[in-house]
């Protein structure tokens, strides 16, 4: 997952921001939870 974000961040600024936030996690569950929270935050922003 982190390697994938490493590639994405080269193209997308949002991925770079999210990668900085998750790079210290060492278990899948916190990474997935953080990504879901980020997704929910982005969707809420879009719906305003």
PDB file of N, CA and C in Angstrom, residues 15-36:
ATOM      1  N   UNK A  15      -2.286  12.625  -2.935  1.00  0.00           N
ATOM      2  CA  UNK A  15      -1.639  11.375  -2.537  1.00  0.00           C
ATOM      3  C   UNK A  15      -0.395  11.662  -1.711  1.00  0.00           C
ATOM      4  N   UNK A  16       0.321  12.716  -2.047  1.00  0.00           N
ATOM      5  CA  UNK A  16       1.513  13.082  -1.277  1.00  0.00           C
ATOM      6  C   UNK A  16       1.133  13.439   0.152  1.00  0.00           C
ATOM      7  N   UNK A  17       0.064  14.201   0.297  1.00  0.00           N
ATOM      8  CA  UNK A  17      -0.414  14.583   1.629  1.00  0.00           C
ATOM      9  C   UNK A  17      -0.820  13.350   2.429  1.00  0.00           C
ATOM     10  N   UNK A  18      -1.579  12.479   1.820  1.00  0.00           N
ATOM     11  CA  UNK A  18      -2.040  11.271   2.502  1.00  0.00           C
ATOM     12  C   UNK A  18      -0.873  10.348   2.814  1.00  0.00           C
ATOM     13  N   UNK A  19       0.086  10.232   1.925  1.00  0.00           N
ATOM     14  CA  UNK A  19       1.258   9.394   2.170  1.00  0.00           C
ATOM     15  C   UNK A  19       2.031   9.882   3.380  1.00  0.00           C
ATOM     16  N   UNK A  20       2.197  11.192   3.506  1.00  0.00           N
ATOM     17  CA  UNK A  20       2.890  11.740   4.677  1.00  0.00           C
ATOM     18  C   UNK A  20       2.182  11.344   5.966  1.00  0.00           C
ATOM     19  N   UNK A  21       0.866  11.286   5.919  1.00  0.00           N
ATOM     20  CA  UNK A  21       0.092  10.946   7.112  1.00  0.00           C
ATOM     21  C   UNK A  21       0.170   9.459   7.461  1.00  0.00           C
ATOM     22  N   UNK A  22       0.249   8.580   6.478  1.00  0.00           N
ATOM     23  CA  UNK A  22       0.203   7.141   6.761  1.00  0.00           C
ATOM     24  C   UNK A  22       1.567   6.462   6.775  1.00  0.00           C
ATOM     25  N   UNK A  23       2.606   7.162   6.390  1.00  0.00           N
ATOM     26  CA  UNK A  23       3.899   6.485   6.221  1.00  0.00           C
ATOM     27  C   UNK A  23       4.467   5.903   7.501  1.00  0.00           C
ATOM     28  N   UNK A  24       4.057   6.388   8.650  1.00  0.00           N
ATOM     29  CA  UNK A  24       4.591   5.843   9.903  1.00  0.00           C
ATOM     30  C   UNK A  24       3.803   4.645  10.419  1.00  0.00           C
ATOM     31  N   UNK A  25       2.645   4.396   9.833  1.00  0.00           N
ATOM     32  CA  UNK A  25       1.851   3.243  10.267  1.00  0.00           C
ATOM     33  C   UNK A  25       2.523   1.955   9.811  1.00  0.00           C
ATOM     34  N   UNK A  26       2.456   0.924  10.647  1.00  0.00           N
ATOM     35  CA  UNK A  26       3.090  -0.337  10.268  1.00  0.00           C
ATOM     36  C   UNK A  26       2.122  -1.517  10.256  1.00  0.00           C
ATOM     37  N   UNK A  27       0.847  -1.241  10.349  1.00  0.00           N
ATOM     38  CA  UNK A  27      -0.205  -2.264  10.249  1.00  0.00           C
ATOM     39  C   UNK A  27      -1.233  -1.805   9.233  1.00  0.00           C
ATOM     40  N   UNK A  28      -1.863  -2.759   8.575  1.00  0.00           N
ATOM     41  CA  UNK A  28      -2.832  -2.435   7.520  1.00  0.00           C
ATOM     42  C   UNK A  28      -4.080  -1.747   8.068  1.00  0.00           C
ATOM     43  N   UNK A  29      -4.582  -2.192   9.201  1.00  0.00           N
ATOM     44  CA  UNK A  29      -5.843  -1.648   9.723  1.00  0.00           C
ATOM     45  C   UNK A  29      -5.803  -0.134   9.930  1.00  0.00           C
ATOM     46  N   UNK A  30      -4.774   0.421  10.573  1.00  0.00           N
ATOM     47  CA  UNK A  30      -4.755   1.882  10.726  1.00  0.00           C
ATOM     48  C   UNK A  30      -4.632   2.625   9.388  1.00  0.00           C
ATOM     49  N   UNK A  31      -3.926   2.029   8.431  1.00  0.00           N
ATOM     50  CA  UNK A  31      -3.795   2.653   7.114  1.00  0.00           C
ATOM     51  C   UNK A  31      -5.155   2.717   6.431  1.00  0.00           C
ATOM     52  N   UNK A  32      -5.863   1.607   6.443  1.00  0.00           N
ATOM     53  CA  UNK A  32      -7.192   1.555   5.815  1.00  0.00           C
ATOM     54  C   UNK A  32      -8.143   2.522   6.509  1.00  0.00           C
ATOM     55  N   UNK A  33      -8.121   2.546   7.828  1.00  0.00           N
ATOM     56  CA  UNK A  33      -8.996   3.449   8.582  1.00  0.00           C
ATOM     57  C   UNK A  33      -8.697   4.909   8.229  1.00  0.00           C
ATOM     58  N   UNK A  34      -7.444   5.253   8.151  1.00  0.00           N
ATOM     59  CA  UNK A  34      -7.067   6.627   7.830  1.00  0.00           C
ATOM     60  C   UNK A  34      -7.495   7.004   6.408  1.00  0.00           C
ATOM     61  N   UNK A  35      -7.321   6.091   5.482  1.00  0.00           N
ATOM     62  CA  UNK A  35      -7.728   6.341   4.094  1.00  0.00           C
ATOM     63  C   UNK A  35      -9.243   6.534   4.015  1.00  0.00           C
ATOM     64  N   UNK A  36      -9.993   5.728   4.747  1.00  0.00           N
ATOM     65  CA  UNK A  36     -11.449   5.868   4.750  1.00  0.00           C
ATOM     66  C   UNK A  36     -11.868   7.210   5.343  1.00  0.00           C
TER      67      UNK A  36
END
